[in-house]
Coordinates of C-alpha atoms in Angstrom, one line a residue:
Chain A
M12 CA -42.6 -4.1 29.6
N13 CA -45.6 -3.0 31.2
S14 CA -43.7 0.3 32.5
V15 CA -43.5 3.2 30.5
I16 CA -41.2 5.3 33.3
S17 CA -40.1 4.1 36.8
I18 CA -38.2 6.0 38.4
E19 CA -36.1 4.8 41.6
N20 CA -35.3 7.3 44.6
I21 CA -34.0 10.1 43.0
K22 CA -32.5 13.1 44.6
K23 CA -32.1 16.3 43.0
T24 CA -30.5 19.4 44.9
L25 CA -29.8 22.9 43.3
G26 CA -27.4 25.3 45.1
N27 CA -28.6 24.6 48.4
R28 CA -31.7 23.4 47.6
E29 CA -32.5 20.0 48.5
I30 CA -35.7 19.4 45.4
L31 CA -36.1 16.0 45.1
K32 CA -34.8 13.4 48.4
G33 CA -34.9 10.4 46.6
I34 CA -38.3 10.1 44.7
S35 CA -39.7 6.8 43.4
F36 CA -43.4 5.9 41.1
T37 CA -43.7 4.2 38.2
V38 CA -46.3 4.6 35.4
E39 CA -47.3 1.8 33.6
R40 CA -47.7 1.8 29.8
G41 CA -51.4 3.2 28.5
D42 CA -51.5 5.5 32.2
I43 CA -53.1 9.0 32.4
F44 CA -50.5 10.1 35.8
G45 CA -51.7 12.6 37.2
Y46 CA -48.3 14.5 39.4
L47 CA -50.4 17.0 41.3
G48 CA -48.4 19.6 44.3
P49 CA -48.3 22.8 45.5
N50 CA -46.1 25.3 43.9
G51 CA -42.3 24.6 45.3
A52 CA -43.3 20.5 45.2
G53 CA -40.5 20.0 42.7
K54 CA -43.2 18.6 40.4
T55 CA -41.6 21.5 37.4
T56 CA -37.6 19.8 38.1
T57 CA -38.9 16.4 38.1
I58 CA -40.7 17.3 35.0
R59 CA -37.1 18.0 33.7
I60 CA -35.0 15.4 35.0
L61 CA -37.4 12.8 33.1
L62 CA -36.6 15.4 29.6
G63 CA -33.1 14.8 30.3
L64 CA -33.0 18.3 31.0
F65 CA -30.9 17.9 34.8
Q66 CA -29.2 15.0 35.8
A67 CA -30.1 13.3 38.9
D68 CA -27.7 13.7 41.4
S69 CA -28.5 9.5 42.5
G70 CA -31.6 7.3 41.8
K71 CA -32.6 5.6 39.0
L72 CA -34.5 6.6 36.1
D73 CA -35.4 4.1 33.0
I74 CA -38.1 5.5 30.1
L75 CA -39.4 2.9 27.8
G76 CA -36.5 0.9 29.7
Q77 CA -33.7 3.2 28.3
D78 CA -31.5 6.0 30.0
I79 CA -33.1 9.7 28.2
S80 CA -29.7 11.3 28.3
L81 CA -29.6 8.9 24.4
S82 CA -31.8 10.8 21.4
E83 CA -33.7 7.8 20.5
T84 CA -34.9 7.9 23.8
R85 CA -36.1 11.5 23.5
R86 CA -37.4 10.2 20.0
K87 CA -40.4 8.2 21.7
I88 CA -41.2 11.5 24.0
G89 CA -43.2 14.3 23.5
F90 CA -43.9 16.6 25.8
V91 CA -45.7 20.3 26.8
L92 CA -43.5 22.0 28.8
D93 CA -44.8 25.8 31.0
S94 CA -44.0 28.1 28.5
D95 CA -44.9 26.2 25.4
G96 CA -41.1 27.1 23.4
L97 CA -44.1 27.6 20.0
Y98 CA -42.2 29.8 17.4
E99 CA -44.7 33.4 17.7
S100 CA -43.6 34.5 14.6
M101 CA -44.5 31.0 12.6
T102 CA -47.3 30.1 11.9
A103 CA -49.0 26.9 13.1
E104 CA -48.1 24.5 10.1
E105 CA -44.5 25.8 10.0
N106 CA -44.5 25.0 13.3
M107 CA -45.0 21.5 13.4
M108 CA -43.2 21.1 10.2
Y109 CA -40.1 21.8 12.2
Y110 CA -40.2 20.1 14.6
S111 CA -40.6 16.9 12.1
Q112 CA -38.1 17.5 10.7
I113 CA -36.0 17.7 14.2
Y114 CA -37.5 14.8 14.3
G115 CA -36.1 13.7 11.1
L116 CA -39.5 13.1 9.3
P117 CA -39.4 15.6 6.7
N118 CA -42.2 14.4 5.2
A119 CA -44.8 14.5 7.6
G120 CA -47.7 16.7 5.7
E121 CA -50.4 14.4 6.0
R122 CA -49.6 13.8 9.5
I123 CA -49.5 17.5 10.7
D124 CA -52.6 18.1 9.0
K125 CA -53.9 15.2 10.5
L126 CA -53.1 16.6 14.4
L127 CA -54.2 19.8 12.9
S128 CA -57.8 19.1 12.7
M129 CA -57.9 17.0 15.8
M130 CA -56.8 20.0 17.6
D131 CA -59.0 21.8 15.6
L132 CA -57.1 24.2 14.0
E133 CA -57.0 23.1 10.5
D134 CA -58.5 26.6 10.2
R135 CA -56.2 28.8 11.6
C136 CA -53.2 26.6 9.9
K137 CA -51.8 29.5 8.3
D138 CA -51.7 32.1 10.7
K139 CA -49.1 33.4 12.7
V140 CA -48.8 31.5 16.6
G141 CA -48.4 34.6 17.8
T142 CA -52.2 36.4 16.6
Y143 CA -53.3 33.1 18.9
S144 CA -55.4 32.5 22.3
R145 CA -53.5 31.1 25.3
G146 CA -56.2 28.1 24.7
M147 CA -55.0 27.6 21.0
R148 CA -51.8 27.6 22.0
Q149 CA -52.2 24.7 24.6
R150 CA -53.9 22.8 21.8
L151 CA -50.8 23.9 19.3
A152 CA -48.1 22.6 21.9
L153 CA -49.9 19.4 22.9
A154 CA -50.2 19.1 18.2
R155 CA -46.5 20.0 18.2
S156 CA -45.7 17.0 20.7
L157 CA -47.2 14.3 19.3
V158 CA -45.9 15.1 15.5
H159 CA -43.1 11.9 15.6
N160 CA -45.8 9.5 17.4
P161 CA -44.0 9.4 20.5
E162 CA -44.9 6.5 22.9
V163 CA -45.0 9.0 26.6
L164 CA -46.4 12.0 27.0
I165 CA -45.2 14.5 28.8
L166 CA -46.6 17.4 29.9
D167 CA -46.2 20.5 32.5
E168 CA -49.7 22.0 33.1
P169 CA -50.7 21.9 29.3
T170 CA -53.9 23.7 30.8
A171 CA -52.6 26.4 32.8
G172 CA -54.2 29.6 31.9
V173 CA -56.8 28.3 29.8
D174 CA -60.5 29.7 30.0
P175 CA -63.2 25.8 31.0
S176 CA -64.1 25.6 27.5
G177 CA -60.7 25.6 26.2
Q178 CA -60.4 23.1 29.0
I179 CA -62.8 20.4 28.8
E180 CA -61.1 20.4 25.2
I181 CA -57.6 20.3 26.3
R182 CA -59.4 16.9 28.4
Q183 CA -60.7 15.3 26.0
I184 CA -57.8 15.4 23.9
M185 CA -55.6 13.8 26.2
L186 CA -58.3 11.8 26.6
D187 CA -57.7 10.8 22.9
I188 CA -54.6 10.6 22.8
V189 CA -54.5 7.6 25.1
H190 CA -57.2 6.1 23.9
K191 CA -57.2 6.5 19.9
E192 CA -53.3 6.2 19.8
N193 CA -52.2 4.6 22.5
K194 CA -50.0 6.5 24.3
T195 CA -49.0 6.6 27.5
I196 CA -49.5 10.6 29.7
F197 CA -47.5 11.9 32.6
L198 CA -49.6 15.0 33.2
S199 CA -48.4 17.4 36.0
S200 CA -51.4 19.8 37.5
H201 CA -52.7 22.0 39.5
N202 CA -55.8 20.6 38.7
L203 CA -57.6 18.5 41.2
D204 CA -60.2 18.1 39.6
E205 CA -58.9 17.8 36.3
V206 CA -56.1 15.1 37.7
Q207 CA -60.0 13.5 39.4
R208 CA -61.4 13.4 35.8
I209 CA -59.3 11.7 33.1
C210 CA -56.1 10.0 35.2
N211 CA -56.2 6.5 36.3
R212 CA -53.4 6.7 38.6
I213 CA -51.6 10.0 41.3
A214 CA -48.0 10.8 42.6
L215 CA -48.4 13.5 45.2
I216 CA -45.3 15.6 45.8
D217 CA -44.4 18.1 48.2
R218 CA -41.5 19.5 49.4
G219 CA -39.3 17.1 47.3
E220 CA -41.1 14.0 48.4
I221 CA -44.5 11.7 47.2
K222 CA -46.7 11.9 50.0
L223 CA -49.0 9.9 48.0
Y224 CA -48.9 7.5 44.9
G225 CA -51.0 4.8 43.3
E226 CA -54.5 4.4 41.3
L227 CA -56.3 6.7 42.0
E228 CA -59.6 3.5 42.7
N229 CA -57.1 2.4 45.3
L230 CA -56.6 5.8 47.2
R231 CA -59.6 6.5 48.5
P232 CA -59.9 3.6 50.7
K233 CA -56.6 4.6 52.4
M234 CA -57.6 8.3 52.9
G235 CA -60.9 7.3 54.8
S236 CA -64.6 6.5 53.2
G237 CA -65.6 9.4 52.6
A238 CA -68.7 11.2 54.3
V239 CA -71.8 8.8 55.0
I240 CA -75.0 11.1 54.8
I241 CA -78.1 9.3 56.2
E242 CA -81.5 11.4 55.5
T243 CA -83.8 10.4 58.6
V244 CA -87.4 10.8 58.4
Q245 CA -88.3 12.9 61.8
N246 CA -86.0 15.0 64.0
I247 CA -83.3 13.6 66.2
P248 CA -84.0 13.5 69.4
D249 CA -81.0 15.5 71.9
S250 CA -80.4 12.5 74.2
L251 CA -80.1 10.4 71.1
M252 CA -77.3 13.1 69.9
T253 CA -75.5 12.6 73.3
E254 CA -74.9 9.0 72.5
L255 CA -73.7 9.2 68.7
K256 CA -71.0 12.4 70.0
S257 CA -69.7 9.3 73.1
L258 CA -68.6 7.3 69.9
P259 CA -65.6 8.3 68.1
Y260 CA -65.7 5.1 65.9
L261 CA -68.9 5.9 63.4
G262 CA -67.2 9.7 63.2
L263 CA -70.6 12.2 63.5
K264 CA -69.1 15.2 62.5
E265 CA -72.0 17.5 61.4
K266 CA -76.0 18.2 62.3
K267 CA -78.2 19.7 60.1
E268 CA -81.8 19.3 60.8
R269 CA -82.9 16.2 59.8
T270 CA -79.3 15.2 58.3
L271 CA -76.8 13.4 59.4
I272 CA -73.5 13.6 58.6
F273 CA -70.4 11.0 59.5
S274 CA -66.9 10.6 58.5
P275 CA -66.3 7.3 60.0
R276 CA -63.4 5.1 61.5
E277 CA -61.7 3.1 59.1
G278 CA -63.2 -0.8 59.2
T279 CA -66.3 1.3 60.4
E280 CA -69.0 0.4 57.7
I281 CA -72.5 2.2 56.3
S282 CA -74.6 -0.4 58.2
D283 CA -73.2 0.0 61.4
I284 CA -74.3 3.4 60.9
I285 CA -78.1 2.3 59.7
G286 CA -78.6 -0.8 62.3
F287 CA -76.8 1.8 64.7
L288 CA -79.7 4.4 64.3
S289 CA -82.2 2.0 63.8
S290 CA -81.9 0.3 67.1
R291 CA -82.6 3.7 68.6
G292 CA -85.6 3.5 66.7
V293 CA -84.3 5.9 64.2
K294 CA -86.7 5.9 60.6
I295 CA -83.7 6.7 57.6
E296 CA -84.6 8.2 54.4
E297 CA -82.1 8.0 52.7
A298 CA -78.5 6.6 53.1
V299 CA -75.2 7.9 50.8
K300 CA -71.7 7.3 51.2
K301 CA -70.0 9.7 49.6
E302 CA -66.1 9.0 48.2
A303 CA -62.9 11.6 49.5
S304 CA -62.7 13.5 46.9
L305 CA -59.1 14.0 45.5
E306 CA -59.4 17.0 47.1
E307 CA -59.4 16.1 50.6
M308 CA -57.4 14.1 49.6
Y309 CA -54.7 16.4 48.7
A310 CA -56.3 18.8 51.7
A311 CA -55.8 15.7 53.8
I312 CA -52.1 15.3 52.8
L313 CA -51.2 19.3 53.4
K314 CA -52.3 18.7 56.3
E315 CA -50.9 16.3 58.0
V316 CA -47.7 17.6 56.4
E317 CA -47.5 20.7 58.0
L318 CA -48.6 18.8 61.6
S319 CA -45.6 17.0 61.7
Chain B
M13 CA -25.3 17.8 11.4
R14 CA -28.5 17.8 9.3
E15 CA -30.0 19.0 12.7
T16 CA -27.6 21.7 13.1
Y17 CA -28.6 22.6 9.6
L18 CA -32.0 23.2 10.4
V19 CA -32.2 25.0 12.7
I20 CA -29.4 27.7 11.1
L21 CA -31.7 27.8 8.7
N22 CA -35.1 28.8 11.2
S23 CA -33.0 30.7 13.2
I24 CA -31.9 33.0 10.3
K25 CA -35.9 32.6 9.1
N26 CA -36.8 34.1 12.2
N27 CA -33.7 36.0 12.8
L28 CA -35.0 38.4 9.7
R29 CA -38.2 38.0 10.7
L30 CA -36.9 41.4 13.6
K31 CA -37.6 43.9 10.8
I32 CA -37.4 46.8 13.0
V33 CA -33.7 45.3 14.8
L34 CA -33.0 44.4 11.2
I35 CA -33.6 48.1 9.8
V36 CA -31.8 50.2 12.1
Y37 CA -28.5 47.4 12.4
I38 CA -28.8 47.9 8.6
A39 CA -28.9 51.8 9.1
V40 CA -26.3 52.1 11.5
T41 CA -23.7 50.1 10.1
I42 CA -23.9 52.1 6.7
M43 CA -24.1 55.0 8.8
C44 CA -21.2 54.4 10.4
V45 CA -19.0 53.3 7.5
L46 CA -19.7 56.1 5.7
G47 CA -18.9 58.6 8.9
I48 CA -15.1 56.5 9.3
T49 CA -14.2 56.4 5.7
I50 CA -15.4 60.4 5.6
A51 CA -13.3 60.3 8.7
L52 CA -10.2 59.5 7.6
Y53 CA -10.2 60.8 3.9
F54 CA -10.9 64.8 5.2
F55 CA -8.5 63.7 8.3
L56 CA -5.6 62.0 6.6
I57 CA -6.2 61.3 2.8
A58 CA -7.3 64.4 1.7
P59 CA -4.3 66.2 3.9
E60 CA -1.7 63.2 2.2
M61 CA -2.7 63.5 -1.3
K62 CA -2.3 67.6 -1.1
T63 CA 1.7 66.9 -0.7
G64 CA 1.8 66.0 -4.4
L65 CA 1.6 62.1 -5.2
P66 CA 3.1 60.0 -1.9
D67 CA 3.8 56.6 -2.7
K68 CA 1.7 53.5 -2.8
S69 CA 2.5 52.6 1.2
K70 CA 0.5 55.4 2.8
P71 CA -2.4 54.8 0.4
E72 CA -2.7 51.3 1.7
L73 CA -2.8 51.6 5.2
Y74 CA -5.8 54.4 4.8
L75 CA -7.4 51.7 2.6
G76 CA -6.5 49.4 5.3
L77 CA -8.0 51.3 7.9
I78 CA -11.1 51.7 6.5
M79 CA -11.8 48.2 5.5
Y80 CA -10.7 46.6 8.7
S81 CA -13.0 49.3 11.0
T82 CA -15.9 48.3 7.8
C83 CA -15.4 44.8 8.1
F84 CA -16.0 44.6 11.8
I85 CA -18.3 48.0 12.4
S86 CA -20.5 45.6 10.5
L87 CA -19.7 42.3 12.3
G88 CA -20.0 44.6 15.9
I89 CA -23.3 46.0 15.0
N90 CA -24.2 42.4 13.8
L91 CA -23.5 40.8 17.1
N92 CA -25.0 43.9 19.6
S93 CA -28.3 44.0 18.6
L94 CA -29.2 40.0 16.6
A95 CA -27.8 37.7 18.2
F96 CA -28.3 39.3 21.5
Q97 CA -32.0 39.9 20.8
S98 CA -32.8 36.8 19.7
M99 CA -30.8 34.8 22.7
T100 CA -32.7 37.0 24.7
R101 CA -36.1 36.3 23.5
E102 CA -35.7 32.7 22.7
K103 CA -34.6 32.0 25.5
S104 CA -37.3 33.8 28.1
R105 CA -40.6 32.1 25.3
G106 CA -39.2 28.4 25.9
N107 CA -38.0 27.9 22.8
I108 CA -34.4 26.9 23.9
E109 CA -36.2 24.4 26.4
S110 CA -37.9 23.4 24.1
L111 CA -35.3 22.0 21.6
L112 CA -33.5 21.0 24.3
A113 CA -36.1 18.3 24.8
T114 CA -36.0 17.2 21.7
P115 CA -32.6 14.9 20.0
L116 CA -30.3 17.7 19.5
E117 CA -27.7 18.1 21.7
A118 CA -26.6 21.6 23.8
K119 CA -23.9 21.8 21.2
S120 CA -25.4 21.6 18.0
I121 CA -28.2 24.0 19.5
W122 CA -25.2 26.4 20.7
I123 CA -23.0 25.8 17.2
A124 CA -26.2 26.4 15.2
K125 CA -27.5 30.2 16.7
S126 CA -23.7 31.2 16.8
I127 CA -23.8 30.9 13.1
A128 CA -27.3 31.5 12.4
I129 CA -26.2 35.2 13.7
F130 CA -21.9 34.3 11.8
I131 CA -24.1 34.2 8.1
P132 CA -25.5 37.4 7.6
G133 CA -23.4 39.3 9.5
L134 CA -20.8 38.2 6.8
I135 CA -22.6 38.3 4.2
L136 CA -22.7 42.2 5.4
G137 CA -19.7 42.8 6.1
E138 CA -17.6 41.8 3.5
V139 CA -20.2 43.3 0.8
L140 CA -19.8 46.9 2.8
T141 CA -16.1 45.9 2.6
L142 CA -15.8 44.8 -1.0
I143 CA -18.2 48.5 -1.7
T144 CA -15.4 49.9 0.5
L145 CA -12.4 48.8 -1.1
I146 CA -13.7 49.3 -5.2
A147 CA -15.6 52.8 -3.9
V148 CA -12.6 54.6 -1.7
N149 CA -10.4 53.3 -4.6
Y150 CA -12.5 55.4 -7.4
I151 CA -13.3 57.8 -5.5
Y152 CA -9.8 58.5 -4.3
F153 CA -6.9 56.9 -5.5
V154 CA -7.6 55.6 -9.6
P155 CA -7.4 59.1 -11.1
E156 CA -4.5 60.4 -8.8
I157 CA -2.9 57.1 -8.4
G158 CA -4.4 53.8 -9.3
F159 CA -6.2 50.9 -8.1
I160 CA -4.5 50.2 -5.0
F161 CA -5.1 46.0 -3.1
N162 CA -3.0 44.6 -1.0
P163 CA -3.2 40.4 -0.4
W164 CA -2.4 41.1 3.2
L165 CA -5.4 43.6 3.8
A166 CA -7.8 41.4 1.6
V167 CA -6.7 38.1 3.9
S168 CA -6.9 40.7 7.1
S169 CA -10.4 42.0 6.0
F170 CA -11.8 39.2 4.5
L171 CA -11.1 36.5 6.5
A172 CA -9.2 37.3 9.4
A173 CA -11.4 39.6 10.9
P174 CA -14.5 37.2 9.9
L175 CA -12.6 34.4 12.0
I176 CA -12.5 36.4 14.7
Y177 CA -16.2 37.3 14.5
L178 CA -16.7 34.1 14.6
C179 CA -15.0 33.1 16.8
L180 CA -16.7 35.4 18.9
S181 CA -20.0 35.2 17.6
L182 CA -19.5 31.1 19.5
L183 CA -17.9 32.7 22.4
I184 CA -20.6 35.4 23.4
H185 CA -23.6 32.4 21.4
F186 CA -22.1 30.6 25.1
I187 CA -22.7 33.0 27.1
G188 CA -26.1 33.7 26.2
L189 CA -27.1 30.4 26.4
T190 CA -25.4 29.1 29.9
G191 CA -25.6 32.4 31.9
K192 CA -27.6 36.1 30.7
P193 CA -27.4 36.8 27.1
A194 CA -27.1 41.1 28.4
T195 CA -23.4 40.2 29.8
G196 CA -22.7 37.9 26.1
N197 CA -23.8 41.6 24.7
I198 CA -21.5 43.6 27.4
I199 CA -18.2 42.0 26.5
V200 CA -18.5 42.4 22.6
Q201 CA -19.1 46.3 23.5
I202 CA -15.7 46.5 25.5
F203 CA -13.6 44.2 23.1
L204 CA -14.5 44.6 19.6
P205 CA -13.5 48.7 20.7
V206 CA -10.9 47.5 22.2
M207 CA -9.0 45.8 20.7
I208 CA -10.2 47.5 17.0
S209 CA -8.3 51.0 18.3
L210 CA -5.2 49.3 19.2
M211 CA -5.4 47.4 16.0
I212 CA -6.1 50.5 14.4
N213 CA -3.4 52.5 16.8
L214 CA -0.7 49.5 16.0
A215 CA -0.7 49.5 12.3
V216 CA -1.4 54.6 12.7
R217 CA 1.4 53.8 14.8
N218 CA 4.1 51.5 12.7
I219 CA 3.9 49.1 14.9
L220 CA 2.2 46.8 12.8
D221 CA 2.5 47.0 9.5
I222 CA -1.2 46.4 8.4
T223 CA -0.3 46.0 5.2
S224 CA 2.2 42.6 6.3
W225 CA 1.1 39.2 7.0
S226 CA 2.4 40.2 10.4
F227 CA -0.9 42.3 10.6
T228 CA -2.4 39.1 9.8
L229 CA -0.8 36.3 11.8
A230 CA -1.7 38.6 14.4
N231 CA -5.8 38.4 14.0
L232 CA -5.5 35.1 13.1
G233 CA -3.3 35.0 16.7
I234 CA -6.6 36.9 18.3
A235 CA -9.2 34.7 16.9
V236 CA -7.1 31.4 18.6
L237 CA -7.3 33.0 21.9
I238 CA -10.4 33.1 21.7
A239 CA -11.0 29.9 20.4
I240 CA -8.9 28.4 23.3
I241 CA -11.2 29.9 25.1
V242 CA -14.6 29.2 24.4
I243 CA -12.9 25.6 24.5
F244 CA -11.9 25.8 27.7
L245 CA -15.5 26.4 28.6
L246 CA -17.0 24.1 26.7
P247 CA -17.9 21.8 29.4
R248 CA -19.8 23.6 31.2
L249 CA -22.0 24.0 28.6
T250 CA -24.6 21.4 30.0
R251 CA -28.5 20.9 29.3
E252 CA -28.7 21.6 32.5
R253 CA -26.9 25.1 33.1
I254 CA -28.9 26.4 30.2
V255 CA -32.4 25.5 31.2
L256 CA -30.9 27.1 34.8
S257 CA -30.0 30.2 33.2
R258 CA -33.6 31.4 32.0

């Protein structure tokens, strides 16, 4: 069984507000699944449903083929919530030991040492968590989420409020967790750059609906081919500019001295643009196809939603 | 069961780390107990002793009033200070939400948190009541009329009163978990003084003899009543309600 998390048509209303309007997606084993969306989109509600903290009004949810209401299923999940839930008056080691005991692992000393060392916290493991920086707390929360060797990790913005170097460290740890510890990560994040860097599959939620879902690499072409940047040897004559503008399938967007930027329509290849320019006697110095970034996809989706 | 025990131990440790709250709690409790004992001596015991050697019923009544008040003062202040502080802190820092995402059941967390507050209060309450029983006897009664002790009074103070306190602790932790911890605090602040005043008034007016089984039964009745309220509310103790109340 490859599907680790399977959500089908999940709906959830809180008070009078429909938070989730029938969302569906699947997270496969070994995925780092990026769950994106603006504030109030329904990300935290989804996470709470995944962790069994909220009950869905309707729909089907399977985690590792089991019902999340079973404590046995919750034993297989590690988590970091938006509030880390660490005990400030306890040391890192005590926090870890407490959770290992809750998960029924009274002699987890060796694993705790290994995890604290993995998170680069071994030197501060006897210090009270109240003295930790935000980055250290997040790393400790990640270590705690792994103490019982779960199969899947559900992380709610683990790099929020962490400085850039701390974010890099946490991202590297997440990659290590997937590649070295063979885990699956469900990562909710605002940070598009982070998702783009480490996730292989994403879902974008807005106003309780999944707007975009799939393998990140497969999604880029769907969202438009990105920009084509062409640098010419000589300046483009005005007559040619007028002709280029009259051909919408080429999607000329901008001209900066000898640089032309195109956003071609679906089906138009970079070779079509080069061929057209060459047929008009334009000598091309360089032609680059820039992939659509996640940020562009995200912005395009949200703009589409607003227009509709 | 094992996990509940773990949460109890951890919560007690964490509560005992609230040093300032603990110091204030113990100091206020001792001051209140001393104040009530001294006031009762000057207004009730001393005038009675001046009129000659009374029969044992009056000293038993006064001792009962002191012991009963001592027990509830200690327990009540404990609920007001420790329970409120720990619940507010753990909810705001996400400790409770994190525990709910583990295999622990909401009911286990609720029971564990209630017992973690109950145990220190119980120990201090019982110790202070015992000290009061011995001290009041040796200071006021032993030189004149001997050691005063009544078994029903002991049952009321050492068993029935803590039982009310346990049920109350379960109730206010339920309210604190599923709603605002301050609401539970307000309930304690209103319920305990009203209940103690009522019971003491009934005893002083000889409507309910504080040294009789009926007084013990009345206390047990109050405990059962609170327990019934808790059982009635129990279906509302869900993870979702706890998380949303944060």
